[in-house]
C-alpha atoms as a PDB file:
ATOM      1  CA  LEU A   1       0.455  47.429 -17.470  1.00  0.00           C
ATOM      2  CA  TYR A   2      -1.628  44.652 -18.623  1.00  0.00           C
ATOM      3  CA  ALA A   3      -4.686  46.566 -19.461  1.00  0.00           C
ATOM      4  CA  GLN A   4      -2.280  49.016 -21.238  1.00  0.00           C
ATOM      5  CA  GLU A   5      -0.869  45.731 -23.270  1.00  0.00           C
ATOM      6  CA  LYS A   6      -3.960  44.317 -24.201  1.00  0.00           C
ATOM      7  CA  LYS A   7      -5.241  47.844 -25.332  1.00  0.00           C
ATOM      8  CA  ALA A   8      -2.400  48.164 -27.431  1.00  0.00           C
ATOM      9  CA  ALA A   9      -2.622  44.586 -29.071  1.00  0.00           C
ATOM     10  CA  LYS A  10      -6.355  45.077 -29.851  1.00  0.00           C
ATOM     11  CA  ALA A  11      -5.568  48.222 -31.838  1.00  0.00           C
ATOM     12  CA  ILE A  12      -3.234  45.965 -33.986  1.00  0.00           C
ATOM     13  CA  GLY A  13      -5.881  43.198 -34.438  1.00  0.00           C
ATOM     14  CA  ILE A  14      -4.787  40.941 -31.563  1.00  0.00           C
ATOM     15  CA  HIS A  15      -7.891  39.811 -29.479  1.00  0.00           C
ATOM     16  CA  GLN A  16      -7.261  37.827 -26.341  1.00  0.00           C
ATOM     17  CA  LYS A  17     -10.122  36.812 -24.096  1.00  0.00           C
ATOM     18  CA  PHE A  18      -9.978  38.532 -20.780  1.00  0.00           C
ATOM     19  CA  GLY A  19     -13.535  37.911 -19.175  1.00  0.00           C
ATOM     20  CA  ALA A  20     -14.945  37.737 -15.688  1.00  0.00           C
ATOM     21  CA  LYS A  21     -12.641  34.653 -14.882  1.00  0.00           C
ATOM     22  CA  GLU A  22      -9.342  36.108 -16.154  1.00  0.00           C
ATOM     23  CA  LYS A  23     -10.279  39.314 -14.288  1.00  0.00           C
ATOM     24  CA  ILE A  24     -10.837  37.144 -10.780  1.00  0.00           C
ATOM     25  CA  ALA A  25      -7.763  35.003 -11.437  1.00  0.00           C
ATOM     26  CA  SER A  26      -5.500  37.913 -11.956  1.00  0.00           C
ATOM     27  CA  LEU A  27      -6.540  39.371  -8.672  1.00  0.00           C
ATOM     28  CA  LEU A  28      -6.671  36.302  -7.040  1.00  0.00           C
ATOM     29  CA  PRO A  29      -3.582  34.165  -8.570  1.00  0.00           C
ATOM     30  CA  HIS A  30      -3.221  31.433  -5.735  1.00  0.00           C
ATOM     31  CA  LEU A  31      -6.613  30.851  -5.437  1.00  0.00           C
ATOM     32  CA  ALA A  32      -6.868  30.675  -9.336  1.00  0.00           C
ATOM     33  CA  PHE A  33      -3.952  28.226  -8.978  1.00  0.00           C
ATOM     34  CA  ALA A  34      -5.276  25.880  -6.680  1.00  0.00           C
ATOM     35  CA  ILE A  35      -8.365  25.664  -8.509  1.00  0.00           C
ATOM     36  CA  GLN A  36      -6.394  24.842 -11.603  1.00  0.00           C
ATOM     37  CA  GLN A  37      -4.637  22.148  -9.829  1.00  0.00           C
ATOM     38  CA  SER A  38      -7.880  20.712  -8.685  1.00  0.00           C
ATOM     39  CA  LYS A  39      -9.400  20.668 -11.881  1.00  0.00           C
ATOM     40  CA  LYS A  40      -6.309  19.061 -13.849  1.00  0.00           C
ATOM     41  CA  LYS A  41      -5.781  16.445 -11.156  1.00  0.00           C
ATOM     42  CA  MET A  42      -9.936  15.479 -11.384  1.00  0.00           C
ATOM     43  CA  ASP A  43      -9.417  15.683 -15.431  1.00  0.00           C
ATOM     44  CA  ALA A  44      -6.660  12.828 -15.236  1.00  0.00           C
ATOM     45  CA  ALA A  45      -8.375  10.974 -12.754  1.00  0.00           C
ATOM     46  CA  ASN A  46     -11.362  10.900 -15.013  1.00  0.00           C
ATOM     47  CA  PHE A  47      -9.402  10.344 -18.128  1.00  0.00           C
ATOM     48  CA  PRO A  48     -11.807   7.796 -20.211  1.00  0.00           C
ATOM     49  CA  GLY A  49     -10.760   4.589 -20.616  1.00  0.00           C
ATOM     50  CA  LEU A  50      -8.651   4.296 -16.999  1.00  0.00           C
ATOM     51  CA  ASN A  51      -9.099   1.102 -15.111  1.00  0.00           C
ATOM     52  CA  ASP A  52     -10.647   2.426 -11.372  1.00  0.00           C
ATOM     53  CA  ASP A  53      -8.421   0.201  -9.607  1.00  0.00           C
ATOM     54  CA  PHE A  54      -5.284   1.987 -11.111  1.00  0.00           C
ATOM     55  CA  VAL A  55      -6.673   5.371 -10.768  1.00  0.00           C
ATOM     56  CA  ASN A  56      -7.345   4.772  -7.136  1.00  0.00           C
ATOM     57  CA  LYS A  57      -3.662   3.095  -6.677  1.00  0.00           C
ATOM     58  CA  ASN A  58      -2.296   6.350  -8.534  1.00  0.00           C
ATOM     59  CA  LYS A  59      -3.973   9.426  -7.165  1.00  0.00           C
ATOM     60  CA  SER A  60      -1.337  11.086  -5.407  1.00  0.00           C
ATOM     61  CA  HIS A  61       0.718  10.935  -8.719  1.00  0.00           C
ATOM     62  CA  PHE A  62      -2.211  12.684 -10.512  1.00  0.00           C
ATOM     63  CA  TYR A  63      -0.361  16.299  -9.930  1.00  0.00           C
ATOM     64  CA  TYR A  64      -0.224  19.144 -12.153  1.00  0.00           C
ATOM     65  CA  SER A  65       2.071  22.121 -11.136  1.00  0.00           C
ATOM     66  CA  LEU A  66       1.542  25.782 -12.321  1.00  0.00           C
ATOM     67  CA  PRO A  67       3.993  28.640 -12.067  1.00  0.00           C
ATOM     68  CA  ALA A  68       5.280  29.717  -8.642  1.00  0.00           C
ATOM     69  CA  GLU A  69       4.148  33.464  -9.202  1.00  0.00           C
ATOM     70  CA  SER A  70       1.645  35.297 -11.758  1.00  0.00           C
ATOM     71  CA  ASP A  71       4.712  37.212 -13.309  1.00  0.00           C
ATOM     72  CA  LEU A  72       5.393  37.052 -16.855  1.00  0.00           C
ATOM     73  CA  ASN A  73       8.924  35.747 -16.258  1.00  0.00           C
ATOM     74  CA  SER A  74       7.472  32.965 -13.536  1.00  0.00           C
ATOM     75  CA  ALA A  75       4.864  31.764 -16.652  1.00  0.00           C
ATOM     76  CA  LEU A  76       8.221  31.693 -19.146  1.00  0.00           C
ATOM     77  CA  PHE A  77      10.329  29.774 -16.560  1.00  0.00           C
ATOM     78  CA  TYR A  78       7.689  27.419 -16.085  1.00  0.00           C
ATOM     79  CA  ASN A  79       7.096  26.646 -19.733  1.00  0.00           C
ATOM     80  CA  THR A  80      10.767  26.527 -20.379  1.00  0.00           C
ATOM     81  CA  PHE A  81      11.530  24.156 -17.720  1.00  0.00           C
ATOM     82  CA  SER A  82       8.808  22.611 -16.294  1.00  0.00           C
ATOM     83  CA  TYR A  83       5.641  21.879 -19.115  1.00  0.00           C
ATOM     84  CA  GLY A  84       5.859  20.920 -22.363  1.00  0.00           C
ATOM     85  CA  LEU A  85       9.211  21.930 -23.937  1.00  0.00           C
ATOM     86  CA  GLU A  86      11.126  18.546 -22.986  1.00  0.00           C
ATOM     87  CA  GLU A  87       8.244  16.768 -24.932  1.00  0.00           C
ATOM     88  CA  LEU A  88       8.671  18.708 -27.828  1.00  0.00           C
ATOM     89  CA  LEU A  89      12.713  18.760 -27.890  1.00  0.00           C
ATOM     90  CA  ARG A  90      12.252  14.955 -27.429  1.00  0.00           C
ATOM     91  CA  LEU A  91       9.977  14.605 -30.383  1.00  0.00           C
ATOM     92  CA  ALA A  92      11.868  16.995 -32.738  1.00  0.00           C
ATOM     93  CA  ASP A  93      15.174  15.026 -31.971  1.00  0.00           C
ATOM     94  CA  ARG A  94      13.399  11.554 -33.202  1.00  0.00           C
ATOM     95  CA  ASN A  95      11.890  13.636 -36.114  1.00  0.00           C
ATOM     96  CA  SER A  96      15.232  14.998 -37.341  1.00  0.00           C
ATOM     97  CA  MET A  97      17.158  11.604 -36.768  1.00  0.00           C
ATOM     98  CA  ALA A  98      14.615   9.616 -38.758  1.00  0.00           C
ATOM     99  CA  SER A  99      15.581  12.134 -41.787  1.00  0.00           C
ATOM    100  CA  SER A 100      19.371  11.981 -40.816  1.00  0.00           C
ATOM    101  CA  VAL A 101      19.195  15.692 -39.991  1.00  0.00           C
ATOM    102  CA  GLU A 102      20.690  17.261 -36.794  1.00  0.00           C
ATOM    103  CA  VAL A 103      18.525  19.922 -35.186  1.00  0.00           C
ATOM    104  CA  ARG A 104      20.516  23.221 -33.471  1.00  0.00           C
ATOM    105  CA  LEU A 105      18.438  25.207 -31.213  1.00  0.00           C
ATOM    106  CA  PRO A 106      20.455  28.441 -30.945  1.00  0.00           C
ATOM    107  CA  PHE A 107      17.600  30.302 -28.740  1.00  0.00           C
ATOM    108  CA  LEU A 108      18.082  27.655 -25.837  1.00  0.00           C
ATOM    109  CA  SER A 109      21.395  28.447 -25.692  1.00  0.00           C
ATOM    110  CA  HIS A 110      21.966  28.794 -21.700  1.00  0.00           C
ATOM    111  CA  GLU A 111      23.919  31.921 -21.687  1.00  0.00           C
ATOM    112  CA  LEU A 112      20.929  33.394 -23.907  1.00  0.00           C
ATOM    113  CA  ILE A 113      18.356  31.752 -21.710  1.00  0.00           C
ATOM    114  CA  GLU A 114      19.918  33.239 -18.295  1.00  0.00           C
ATOM    115  CA  PHE A 115      20.106  36.655 -20.103  1.00  0.00           C
ATOM    116  CA  LEU A 116      16.519  36.836 -21.052  1.00  0.00           C
ATOM    117  CA  PHE A 117      15.701  36.092 -17.708  1.00  0.00           C
ATOM    118  CA  THR A 118      17.162  39.087 -16.288  1.00  0.00           C
ATOM    119  CA  LEU A 119      15.286  41.379 -18.931  1.00  0.00           C
ATOM    120  CA  PRO A 120      11.969  43.136 -17.605  1.00  0.00           C
ATOM    121  CA  PRO A 121       8.742  42.270 -19.078  1.00  0.00           C
ATOM    122  CA  GLY A 122       8.806  45.192 -21.389  1.00  0.00           C
ATOM    123  CA  PHE A 123      11.406  44.010 -23.532  1.00  0.00           C
ATOM    124  CA  LYS A 124       8.955  40.958 -24.088  1.00  0.00           C
ATOM    125  CA  ILE A 125       5.812  42.444 -24.711  1.00  0.00           C
ATOM    126  CA  LYS A 126       5.403  45.812 -25.747  1.00  0.00           C
ATOM    127  CA  ASP A 127       2.718  47.907 -27.507  1.00  0.00           C
ATOM    128  CA  GLY A 128       0.825  44.878 -27.876  1.00  0.00           C
ATOM    129  CA  TRP A 129       3.387  42.800 -29.655  1.00  0.00           C
ATOM    130  CA  THR A 130       4.850  39.578 -27.956  1.00  0.00           C
ATOM    131  CA  LYS A 131       8.839  38.907 -28.656  1.00  0.00           C
ATOM    132  CA  TRP A 132       9.016  42.388 -28.974  1.00  0.00           C
ATOM    133  CA  LEU A 133      13.210  42.395 -28.551  1.00  0.00           C
ATOM    134  CA  LEU A 134      13.498  39.819 -31.207  1.00  0.00           C
ATOM    135  CA  ARG A 135      11.467  41.433 -33.484  1.00  0.00           C
ATOM    136  CA  LYS A 136      13.361  44.852 -33.280  1.00  0.00           C
ATOM    137  CA  ILE A 137      16.680  42.616 -33.462  1.00  0.00           C
ATOM    138  CA  ALA A 138      15.172  41.128 -36.596  1.00  0.00           C
ATOM    139  CA  GLU A 139      13.747  44.041 -38.057  1.00  0.00           C
ATOM    140  CA  PRO A 140      16.949  45.079 -39.993  1.00  0.00           C
ATOM    141  CA  ILE A 141      17.274  41.395 -41.352  1.00  0.00           C
ATOM    142  CA  LEU A 142      14.193  39.762 -42.245  1.00  0.00           C
ATOM    143  CA  PRO A 143      10.918  41.046 -44.339  1.00  0.00           C
ATOM    144  CA  LYS A 144       8.534  43.121 -42.501  1.00  0.00           C
ATOM    145  CA  GLU A 145       5.742  40.958 -43.205  1.00  0.00           C
ATOM    146  CA  ILE A 146       7.702  38.063 -41.204  1.00  0.00           C
ATOM    147  CA  VAL A 147       9.093  40.321 -38.416  1.00  0.00           C
ATOM    148  CA  TRP A 148       5.640  41.739 -37.806  1.00  0.00           C
ATOM    149  CA  ARG A 149       3.174  38.419 -38.404  1.00  0.00           C
ATOM    150  CA  LYS A 150       0.570  37.867 -35.996  1.00  0.00           C
ATOM    151  CA  ASP A 151      -0.018  34.395 -36.227  1.00  0.00           C
ATOM    152  CA  LYS A 152       1.903  31.557 -35.260  1.00  0.00           C
ATOM    153  CA  ILE A 153       2.500  28.277 -37.137  1.00  0.00           C
ATOM    154  CA  GLY A 154       3.439  25.220 -35.538  1.00  0.00           C
ATOM    155  CA  PHE A 155       4.644  22.190 -36.759  1.00  0.00           C
ATOM    156  CA  GLU A 156       1.875  19.724 -37.172  1.00  0.00           C
ATOM    157  CA  PRO A 157       2.507  15.983 -38.045  1.00  0.00           C
ATOM    158  CA  PRO A 158       0.114  14.321 -40.029  1.00  0.00           C
ATOM    159  CA  GLN A 159      -1.294  12.293 -37.231  1.00  0.00           C
ATOM    160  CA  LYS A 160      -4.980  11.913 -38.745  1.00  0.00           C
ATOM    161  CA  LEU A 161      -3.322  10.373 -41.912  1.00  0.00           C
ATOM    162  CA  TRP A 162      -1.187   7.661 -40.013  1.00  0.00           C
ATOM    163  CA  MET A 163      -3.831   6.650 -38.064  1.00  0.00           C
ATOM    164  CA  GLU A 164      -6.269   5.770 -41.203  1.00  0.00           C
ATOM    165  CA  ASN A 165      -3.271   3.634 -42.183  1.00  0.00           C
ATOM    166  CA  THR A 166      -4.171  -0.269 -41.374  1.00  0.00           C
ATOM    167  CA  ASN A 167      -0.626  -1.243 -39.684  1.00  0.00           C
ATOM    168  CA  VAL A 168      -0.877   1.638 -37.331  1.00  0.00           C
ATOM    169  CA  GLN A 169      -4.556   1.019 -36.216  1.00  0.00           C
ATOM    170  CA  GLU A 170      -3.243  -2.616 -35.943  1.00  0.00           C
ATOM    171  CA  ALA A 171      -0.331  -1.453 -33.824  1.00  0.00           C
ATOM    172  CA  ILE A 172      -2.693   0.983 -31.526  1.00  0.00           C
ATOM    173  CA  ILE A 173      -5.000  -2.171 -30.972  1.00  0.00           C
ATOM    174  CA  SER A 174      -2.355  -4.073 -29.627  1.00  0.00           C
ATOM    175  CA  GLY A 175      -0.828  -1.213 -27.362  1.00  0.00           C
ATOM    176  CA  LYS A 176      -4.478  -0.748 -25.777  1.00  0.00           C
ATOM    177  CA  LYS A 177      -4.339  -4.744 -25.309  1.00  0.00           C
ATOM    178  CA  LEU A 178      -1.358  -4.244 -23.386  1.00  0.00           C
ATOM    179  CA  LEU A 179      -2.678  -1.673 -21.383  1.00  0.00           C
ATOM    180  CA  VAL A 180      -5.750  -3.761 -20.318  1.00  0.00           C
ATOM    181  CA  ASP A 181      -3.507  -6.622 -19.415  1.00  0.00           C
ATOM    182  CA  LYS A 182      -1.441  -4.357 -17.244  1.00  0.00           C
ATOM    183  CA  GLY A 183      -4.789  -3.138 -15.358  1.00  0.00           C
ATOM    184  CA  ILE A 184      -4.492   0.171 -16.587  1.00  0.00           C
ATOM    185  CA  LEU A 185      -7.306   0.263 -19.169  1.00  0.00           C
ATOM    186  CA  ASN A 186     -10.644  -0.976 -19.089  1.00  0.00           C
ATOM    187  CA  PRO A 187     -11.680  -3.570 -21.664  1.00  0.00           C
ATOM    188  CA  SER A 188     -14.278  -1.592 -22.701  1.00  0.00           C
ATOM    189  CA  VAL A 189     -11.642   0.496 -24.729  1.00  0.00           C
ATOM    190  CA  LEU A 190     -10.997  -2.260 -27.199  1.00  0.00           C
ATOM    191  CA  LEU A 191     -14.540  -2.367 -28.242  1.00  0.00           C
ATOM    192  CA  ARG A 192     -14.248   1.305 -29.734  1.00  0.00           C
ATOM    193  CA  LYS A 193     -13.389   1.804 -33.583  1.00  0.00           C
ATOM    194  CA  ILE A 194     -10.445   3.601 -33.573  1.00  0.00           C
ATOM    195  CA  GLN A 195     -11.113   7.194 -34.790  1.00  0.00           C
ATOM    196  CA  PRO A 196      -8.378   8.919 -36.580  1.00  0.00           C
ATOM    197  CA  HIS A 197      -7.913  12.556 -34.892  1.00  0.00           C
ATOM    198  CA  ASP A 198      -5.154  15.310 -35.484  1.00  0.00           C
ATOM    199  CA  ALA A 199      -2.332  15.733 -33.349  1.00  0.00           C
ATOM    200  CA  HIS A 200      -3.999  18.473 -30.823  1.00  0.00           C
ATOM    201  CA  ALA A 201      -7.427  17.232 -30.893  1.00  0.00           C
ATOM    202  CA  ALA A 202      -9.323  16.974 -27.683  1.00  0.00           C
ATOM    203  CA  ASP A 203     -10.683  13.211 -28.010  1.00  0.00           C
ATOM    204  CA  ASN A 204      -7.101  12.238 -29.379  1.00  0.00           C
ATOM    205  CA  ARG A 205      -7.135   9.275 -27.098  1.00  0.00           C
ATOM    206  CA  ASP A 206      -6.451   6.331 -29.169  1.00  0.00           C
ATOM    207  CA  TRP A 207      -2.993   7.624 -29.728  1.00  0.00           C
ATOM    208  CA  LYS A 208      -2.402   8.535 -26.028  1.00  0.00           C
ATOM    209  CA  TYR A 209      -3.209   4.893 -25.555  1.00  0.00           C
ATOM    210  CA  TRP A 210      -0.445   3.679 -28.111  1.00  0.00           C
ATOM    211  CA  SER A 211       2.018   6.008 -26.911  1.00  0.00           C
ATOM    212  CA  ALA A 212       1.282   4.927 -22.913  1.00  0.00           C
ATOM    213  CA  SER A 213       1.627   1.370 -23.947  1.00  0.00           C
ATOM    214  CA  PHE A 214       5.383   1.705 -25.084  1.00  0.00           C
ATOM    215  CA  LEU A 215       6.443   2.334 -21.524  1.00  0.00           C
ATOM    216  CA  TYR A 216       5.629  -1.257 -20.871  1.00  0.00           C
ATOM    217  CA  THR A 217       6.981  -2.874 -24.246  1.00  0.00           C
END
């Protein structure tokens, strides 16, 4: 089934990498899960700037969960209830309240969520298209170029611009000093010049340090 959907997606111009690692992971999902968990744990322990004593005391907490099974519904359940969504909802709530706007999320209605988890994968991915059922429902209502668009656009905050602000940089430095005082970061992080990065940049460490410092204020 996956091979058919992959071929259909390629035919409509959607390309998804599926090399040797992906093929092995699909054949041995539990082994892939174990390797991924081990890697995530190692990455957490080796996060740049962390104090060695802090890492040694908290190794048991460096755990990254993964879906229990390798099917589509398990992955969707994991992304909905275990990883990522809670943080996004919290950020959306804060951003909307700062603008005196209340966000409504009809697609997170529990009745709708419960119904969607009863549907087989073919209603969610079909002929290479994701969100297939939603697209078909919206087809009589929205323009074709919206219903059948292939790219995904998120809400990217202007974090790089914020980090170029002197006041923000001073706040980040204060946050890093606090984490150093608490024994979480090495003093060496204070010697590095702050580098403004976009929200999803791999080297976006200063912003993460500053965010973590709020847990201790």
